[in-house]
Amino acid sequence: MISVPKGTKDVLPNQSYKWQYIEDAAREVARVFNYKEVRTPVFEHTELFQRGVGETTDVVKKEMYTFLDKGGRSMTLKPEGTAGVARMFIENGLASSPMPIKTFYITPAFRYENPQAGRLREFHQFGIEVFGSLSPETDAEVIFAASSFLNKLKIKGVKLEINSIGCRICRNEYNKALKNYFESRLEEMCANCRSRFDKNPLRILDCKEEKCKKLAEAAPKITDYLCEDCKKHFDTVRLLLDAQGLEYTVNPNIVRGLDYYSRTVFEFVSTSIGAQGTVCGGGRYDGLISELGGSNLPAIGFAAGIERLLLLMENTGVPFPEDKVPTIYLAGMDDKSRAQTFKIAMGLRERGVSAEVDHMQRSVKAQLKYADKAGAKFVAVIGESELESGVLNLKKMSDGTTAAVKSEELYTYLNKVIKEEK
Ligand code: ATP
Ligand code: MG
């Protein structure tokens, strides 16, 4: 038997409603914050991610699904959403539209990682990206959007951690201080961090190895090195969060895994799903658009991992709404009645009522058993006498009560019930 590839997962028919619930919440948050959906290809030229995510990142160094297509071009399955959206933005000249441009996406992403709980090779992200605004209000709004999304899903126990990693100017000074600090401690660090030391010492702060984490704790803090402008920006973001009563802690060791971040960075972290606790991460990336050949336009965004959210919701018993069920199941006693169940069902479906009929030539008893399992709210059996009278004996499955309803009034009757339930 051929199995699903390692690190990927199927979404089964009795589980998909959970995905729909999370995605609906994402779309609803995007609607109220006025983010417009964008869709970009699943694969892009490899160079886009090399430049857009950064050569020194784990993602580019070891996690990308890269292949040559039949024309000999190097392609890569998107490991994240931002680079593709930034490319789309530049390529379509969106920089000449009124700013800011507020976008969102729901996308699969691919990383060649060691699969474990909350870490997959194909996973999904809900992300937003805002282009064109430098103002701290935008940073705050993006954080509010992420927080609204988590609140909408009734997720509890997730902590917001924020930091500012400054701009090119202050980071230069900071990198020097970091190098100074780590230089005498290189022996104690993992091999990966030893190579980060030369190319991008900031990234050492993002290492997951215990020994490196320990060293990072006592390292110089970026917050002590911010230039006046960056400090002011960060202070204003904090004031705006405070004004909404949004709780957070400043964690100077949050630097994010990708290369393109600047100034505000943030993560929403849970302690209920083990080591892979970050359910949502984001920040400003003012240098990305110009890095990719566009104009010098600032941008900011976040991405939330849908599988991690799902895991968190399941682990902490956050309730999901019930799966959708057919409003009515129409059972037929014989061929003629079956034909009638089809006709009535089609009439209802065309008017937006979910209706189910027998597909398996089952006995009435077996049909009713199936209707019960499918969770149908109402059941009606059609036989000779119903065909003759045109009156259905509608049984409400939740309490067993029955009602006689003329078939031409069935839609109005069911529609009223559906409305009352809402
Ligand atoms: P981590 O530190 O856990 O490796 P990351 O910094 O690589 O995360 P980002 O690139 O910021 O993650 O991606 C944003 C979000 O996407 C993460 O916070 C997480 O929820 C989700 N995510 C990232 N990688 C994976 C993965 N391999 N499997 C499932 N979800 C993932
Ligand atoms: Mg990672």
XYZ file of C-alpha atoms and ligand atoms in Angstrom:
454
model
C 0.000 0.000 0.000
C 1.199 3.517 -0.777
C 1.205 5.699 2.316
C 1.061 9.435 2.843
C 4.553 11.034 2.642
C 6.386 11.466 5.947
C 5.527 14.743 7.634
C 2.261 15.269 5.734
C -1.310 14.670 6.847
C -4.695 13.983 5.314
C -7.713 15.902 6.496
C -10.496 13.336 6.785
C -14.171 14.051 6.035
C -15.074 13.926 9.729
C -12.268 16.365 10.643
C -12.483 18.981 7.898
C -15.109 21.016 9.756
C -12.399 21.958 12.263
C -10.234 23.329 9.462
C -13.192 25.191 8.009
C -13.920 26.672 11.427
C -10.353 27.977 11.796
C -10.252 29.252 8.215
C -13.649 30.949 8.580
C -12.357 32.713 11.711
C -9.291 33.839 9.740
C -11.423 35.189 6.896
C -13.756 36.939 9.296
C -10.856 38.654 11.095
C -9.435 39.653 7.712
C -12.824 41.105 6.742
C -13.258 43.282 9.825
C -9.665 44.534 9.607
C -10.034 45.079 5.835
C -7.302 42.716 4.602
C -7.848 41.480 1.030
C -7.083 37.888 0.101
C -4.145 37.128 -2.186
C -3.047 33.809 -3.673
C 0.419 33.135 -5.017
C 1.863 29.979 -6.617
C 2.871 26.995 -4.513
C 6.273 27.004 -6.231
C 8.518 29.911 -7.110
C 11.999 30.452 -8.501
C 14.423 29.229 -5.830
C 16.218 32.562 -5.892
C 13.155 34.320 -4.489
C 13.465 32.450 -1.196
C 17.257 32.587 -1.140
C 17.021 36.358 -1.279
C 13.695 36.881 0.430
C 14.091 34.509 3.357
C 17.861 34.760 3.632
C 20.841 32.532 2.912
C 21.791 32.223 6.573
C 18.420 30.922 7.750
C 17.662 27.312 8.612
C 14.816 27.442 6.117
C 17.086 28.210 3.149
C 20.094 26.252 4.358
C 18.398 22.947 5.005
C 14.619 22.966 4.867
C 13.645 23.823 1.289
C 11.995 21.492 -1.202
C 14.040 22.477 -4.230
C 13.951 20.722 -7.604
C 14.838 21.265 -11.229
C 11.807 21.387 -13.506
C 11.882 19.768 -16.941
C 13.268 22.998 -18.378
C 16.206 22.825 -15.983
C 15.038 25.767 -13.831
C 15.505 25.592 -10.091
C 12.127 25.773 -8.370
C 11.198 25.628 -4.692
C 7.925 24.789 -2.969
C 7.076 27.815 -0.841
C 8.471 27.403 2.679
C 6.500 30.448 3.882
C 4.085 32.990 2.478
C 5.756 36.377 2.688
C 8.342 36.186 -0.108
C 5.735 35.192 -2.711
C 3.368 37.979 -1.682
C 6.240 40.493 -1.776
C 7.162 39.298 -5.282
C 3.539 39.616 -6.388
C 3.439 43.126 -4.950
C 6.525 44.247 -6.880
C 5.759 42.432 -10.123
C 2.245 43.886 -10.366
C 3.321 47.430 -9.609
C 1.120 47.612 -6.536
C 3.510 50.189 -5.097
C 1.673 52.804 -7.161
C -1.694 52.066 -5.476
C -2.895 54.045 -2.450
C -1.063 52.854 0.652
C -1.236 50.882 2.773
C -2.037 47.686 0.918
C -3.438 45.164 3.366
C -3.428 41.532 2.315
C -4.001 38.083 3.791
C -3.522 34.502 2.651
C -4.212 30.948 3.696
C -1.587 28.712 2.149
C 0.216 25.411 2.410
C 3.963 25.690 3.107
C 6.702 23.104 2.761
C 9.819 22.562 4.844
C 12.046 19.531 4.981
C 12.038 19.175 8.765
C 12.137 16.401 11.314
C 8.435 15.648 11.754
C 7.116 15.766 15.331
C 4.061 17.132 17.120
C 3.406 20.560 15.597
C 6.236 20.231 13.077
C 5.364 18.902 9.645
C 6.809 18.910 6.154
C 3.625 20.243 4.665
C 1.781 22.636 6.949
C -0.615 25.540 6.533
C -0.473 29.172 7.463
C -2.910 32.009 7.826
C -0.878 35.146 7.273
C -1.320 38.838 6.705
C 1.044 41.328 5.078
C 0.693 45.104 5.058
C 2.752 47.176 2.634
C 3.637 50.832 2.622
C 3.296 51.989 6.213
C 6.126 52.781 8.574
C 3.903 53.916 11.371
C 3.747 52.101 14.712
C -0.056 52.079 14.412
C 0.338 49.476 11.681
C 2.563 47.317 13.883
C -0.045 47.499 16.618
C -2.901 46.755 14.241
C -1.165 43.680 12.882
C -0.660 42.423 16.435
C -4.317 43.170 17.230
C -5.396 41.218 14.156
C -3.408 38.178 15.326
C -4.788 38.530 18.812
C -8.383 38.912 17.529
C -7.933 35.738 15.502
C -6.797 33.747 18.562
C -9.601 35.271 20.660
C -12.181 34.439 18.028
C -11.122 30.798 18.279
C -11.430 31.080 22.099
C -7.807 30.025 22.498
C -6.538 30.583 26.025
C -3.124 30.513 27.674
C -1.239 31.949 24.715
C 1.268 34.628 25.659
C 2.298 37.526 23.475
C 6.007 38.290 23.432
C 7.350 41.286 21.583
C 10.721 42.778 20.817
C 12.383 45.282 18.532
C 15.435 44.160 16.598
C 16.167 47.676 15.369
C 17.173 48.837 11.931
C 20.371 48.284 9.951
C 22.091 51.090 11.830
C 21.454 49.972 15.405
C 21.834 46.314 14.523
C 25.357 46.965 13.327
C 26.382 48.136 16.773
C 24.476 45.333 18.393
C 26.052 42.659 16.199
C 29.461 43.891 17.341
C 28.434 43.575 20.981
C 27.019 40.105 20.341
C 30.208 38.957 18.636
C 32.210 40.287 21.535
C 30.097 38.313 23.947
C 29.963 35.024 22.029
C 33.593 35.040 20.877
C 34.977 33.617 24.128
C 32.105 31.113 24.344
C 32.292 29.538 20.892
C 33.448 26.181 22.302
C 30.264 25.881 24.370
C 27.966 26.439 21.367
C 26.458 24.040 18.816
C 28.135 23.710 15.421
C 25.267 25.542 13.772
C 25.676 28.562 16.013
C 29.419 28.603 15.471
C 28.737 29.162 11.769
C 25.999 31.706 12.594
C 28.596 33.608 14.613
C 30.355 34.812 11.476
C 27.426 35.360 9.166
C 24.564 36.470 11.385
C 25.215 36.402 15.158
C 21.667 37.590 15.859
C 20.420 34.197 14.737
C 22.202 32.507 17.677
C 19.497 33.963 19.909
C 16.947 31.887 17.975
C 18.741 28.542 18.535
C 16.672 25.765 20.085
C 19.664 23.915 21.668
C 19.652 24.132 25.473
C 23.318 25.086 25.765
C 22.963 27.913 23.256
C 19.720 29.086 24.864
C 21.527 29.323 28.217
C 24.322 31.400 26.726
C 21.816 33.616 24.930
C 20.118 34.492 28.214
C 23.098 36.495 29.439
C 23.942 37.985 26.032
C 23.727 41.758 25.441
C 20.151 42.873 24.782
C 19.142 44.528 21.513
C 16.782 46.799 23.456
C 19.853 48.500 24.955
C 21.228 49.247 21.483
C 18.227 50.724 19.673
C 18.771 54.064 17.941
C 16.501 57.002 18.844
C 14.072 56.394 15.963
C 13.772 52.665 16.608
C 13.341 53.221 20.324
C 10.600 55.770 19.734
C 8.859 53.432 17.285
C 8.946 50.549 19.756
C 7.722 52.722 22.633
C 4.749 53.873 20.561
C 3.844 50.315 19.596
C 3.869 49.426 23.282
C 1.720 52.422 24.187
C -0.841 51.385 21.573
C -0.939 47.820 22.880
C -1.280 49.137 26.428
C -4.126 51.420 25.375
C -6.114 48.352 24.282
C -5.192 46.471 27.435
C -3.403 43.801 25.413
C -0.992 41.971 27.692
C 2.519 41.146 26.521
C 6.047 40.731 27.743
C 9.122 42.189 26.105
C 11.450 39.316 25.316
C 14.754 40.667 23.967
C 15.719 37.224 22.697
C 12.954 37.022 20.120
C 14.635 37.581 16.773
C 12.475 35.378 14.482
C 13.807 32.699 12.189
C 13.878 34.577 8.893
C 16.439 37.134 7.757
C 14.250 39.984 6.608
C 12.885 41.287 9.883
C 13.500 44.761 11.319
C 12.120 46.690 14.282
C 8.990 45.087 15.758
C 8.964 41.292 16.015
C 6.451 39.247 17.984
C 5.306 35.736 18.781
C 2.226 34.230 20.353
C 3.470 31.294 22.395
C 1.616 28.460 24.119
C 2.971 26.149 26.782
C 0.337 23.461 26.066
C 1.778 21.888 22.919
C 5.331 21.060 23.920
C 8.472 22.395 22.297
C 6.726 23.718 19.198
C 4.903 26.397 21.184
C 4.883 29.305 18.747
C 1.470 29.377 17.111
C 1.919 32.732 15.438
C 4.948 34.833 14.612
C 5.502 38.047 12.764
C 7.149 41.371 12.470
C 8.297 44.218 10.327
C 10.425 43.628 7.246
C 11.196 47.072 5.926
C 14.128 45.882 3.799
C 12.468 43.005 1.954
C 10.774 44.817 -0.924
C 13.964 46.606 -1.922
C 15.989 43.432 -1.369
C 13.761 41.782 -3.990
C 14.240 44.606 -6.468
C 11.241 46.780 -5.585
C 11.126 50.296 -4.237
C 12.140 51.158 -0.705
C 8.779 50.332 0.882
C 8.202 49.176 4.429
C 6.059 46.146 5.267
C 4.858 44.119 8.218
C 2.990 40.867 8.721
C 2.473 37.642 10.631
C 1.875 33.966 9.951
C -0.012 31.559 12.184
C 0.440 27.791 11.833
C -2.962 26.158 11.419
C -1.841 22.651 12.479
C -0.354 24.047 15.686
C -3.553 25.926 16.433
C -5.563 22.792 15.842
C -3.269 20.812 18.139
C -3.504 23.499 20.798
C -7.294 23.631 20.581
C -7.578 19.856 20.800
C -5.054 19.592 23.662
C -6.711 22.271 25.765
C -10.302 21.250 25.052
C -11.300 24.412 23.195
C -14.765 23.615 21.816
C -15.319 23.378 18.087
C -18.798 24.025 16.699
C -20.530 20.861 15.552
C -19.953 19.500 12.095
C -22.585 20.406 9.512
C -25.340 17.819 9.151
C -28.140 17.334 6.613
C -31.312 19.167 7.603
C -33.467 16.348 6.284
C -33.122 12.733 5.229
C -35.777 11.471 2.854
C -36.244 7.693 2.976
C -38.063 5.847 0.179
C -40.034 2.626 0.548
C -40.007 1.514 -3.097
C -38.707 2.632 -6.488
C -41.509 5.103 -7.091
C -41.072 6.678 -3.645
C -37.307 6.789 -4.082
C -37.789 8.783 -7.268
C -39.947 11.184 -5.246
C -37.283 11.501 -2.482
C -34.804 12.542 -5.185
C -37.213 15.108 -6.578
C -37.995 16.649 -3.181
C -34.312 16.611 -2.168
C -33.292 18.411 -5.369
C -35.974 21.051 -4.833
C -34.734 21.687 -1.305
C -31.052 21.735 -2.300
C -31.702 24.258 -5.032
C -33.151 26.543 -2.387
C -30.210 26.051 -0.024
C -31.507 23.372 2.324
C -29.206 20.408 2.886
C -31.033 17.171 2.032
C -29.903 13.548 1.831
C -31.400 10.429 0.231
C -30.498 6.740 -0.027
C -27.722 5.772 -2.430
C -27.394 2.123 -1.455
C -30.785 0.531 -2.193
C -31.208 -0.065 1.519
C -34.321 -1.124 3.400
C -36.259 1.667 5.123
C -34.962 0.477 8.488
C -31.353 0.634 7.264
C -31.983 4.029 5.677
C -33.217 5.403 9.002
C -30.187 3.997 10.776
C -27.942 5.761 8.275
C -29.931 9.011 8.672
C -29.385 8.845 12.409
C -25.641 8.265 11.997
C -25.406 11.132 9.509
C -27.001 13.360 12.149
C -29.979 14.421 10.011
C -32.201 16.847 11.911
C -35.423 15.605 10.314
C -36.445 12.375 8.680
C -39.421 11.665 6.433
C -40.355 8.263 5.028
C -42.117 8.292 1.675
C -44.307 5.389 0.636
C -47.489 4.843 -1.319
C -49.747 6.793 1.029
C -47.393 9.821 1.130
C -47.208 9.791 -2.657
C -50.989 9.806 -2.777
C -51.691 12.424 -0.123
C -48.641 14.625 -0.730
C -48.346 14.983 3.028
C -45.114 13.993 4.777
C -44.808 12.781 8.328
C -41.770 14.733 9.451
C -39.896 13.355 12.443
C -37.636 15.638 14.443
C -34.692 13.475 15.453
C -33.669 15.446 18.554
C -36.927 14.803 20.456
C -38.854 12.293 18.365
C -41.812 14.659 17.816
C -43.630 14.463 14.491
C -45.465 16.920 12.289
C -47.609 16.483 9.165
C -46.302 18.809 6.465
C -47.511 19.156 2.875
C -44.595 18.497 0.519
C -45.028 21.876 -1.180
C -44.731 23.526 2.240
C -41.672 21.524 3.272
C -39.165 24.192 2.279
C -40.965 26.948 4.220
C -41.298 24.675 7.241
C -37.624 23.621 7.311
C -36.397 27.094 6.520
C -38.322 28.452 9.505
C -36.788 25.823 11.785
C -33.279 26.592 10.514
C -33.802 30.317 11.121
C -35.121 29.718 14.638
C -32.081 27.613 15.488
C -29.669 30.386 14.437
P 9.837 27.240 14.649
O 10.687 28.132 15.507
O 8.803 26.496 15.404
O 10.643 26.402 13.714
P 9.636 29.218 12.627
O 10.233 30.425 13.262
O 10.434 28.409 11.702
O 9.011 28.263 13.754
P 7.892 30.791 10.989
O 8.726 30.707 9.799
O 7.813 32.048 11.728
O 8.239 29.602 11.982
O 6.404 30.357 10.596
C 5.243 30.906 11.235
C 4.428 29.842 11.915
O 4.220 28.721 11.057
C 5.057 29.230 13.151
O 4.854 30.037 14.263
C 4.331 27.916 13.266
O 3.074 28.091 13.878
C 4.148 27.521 11.823
N 5.193 26.569 11.405
C 6.464 26.831 11.025
N 7.102 25.708 10.659
C 6.205 24.700 10.800
C 6.261 23.293 10.572
N 7.331 22.689 10.087
N 5.145 22.565 10.828
C 4.018 23.155 11.290
N 3.915 24.469 11.523
C 4.983 25.245 11.274
Mg 11.495 26.593 11.841
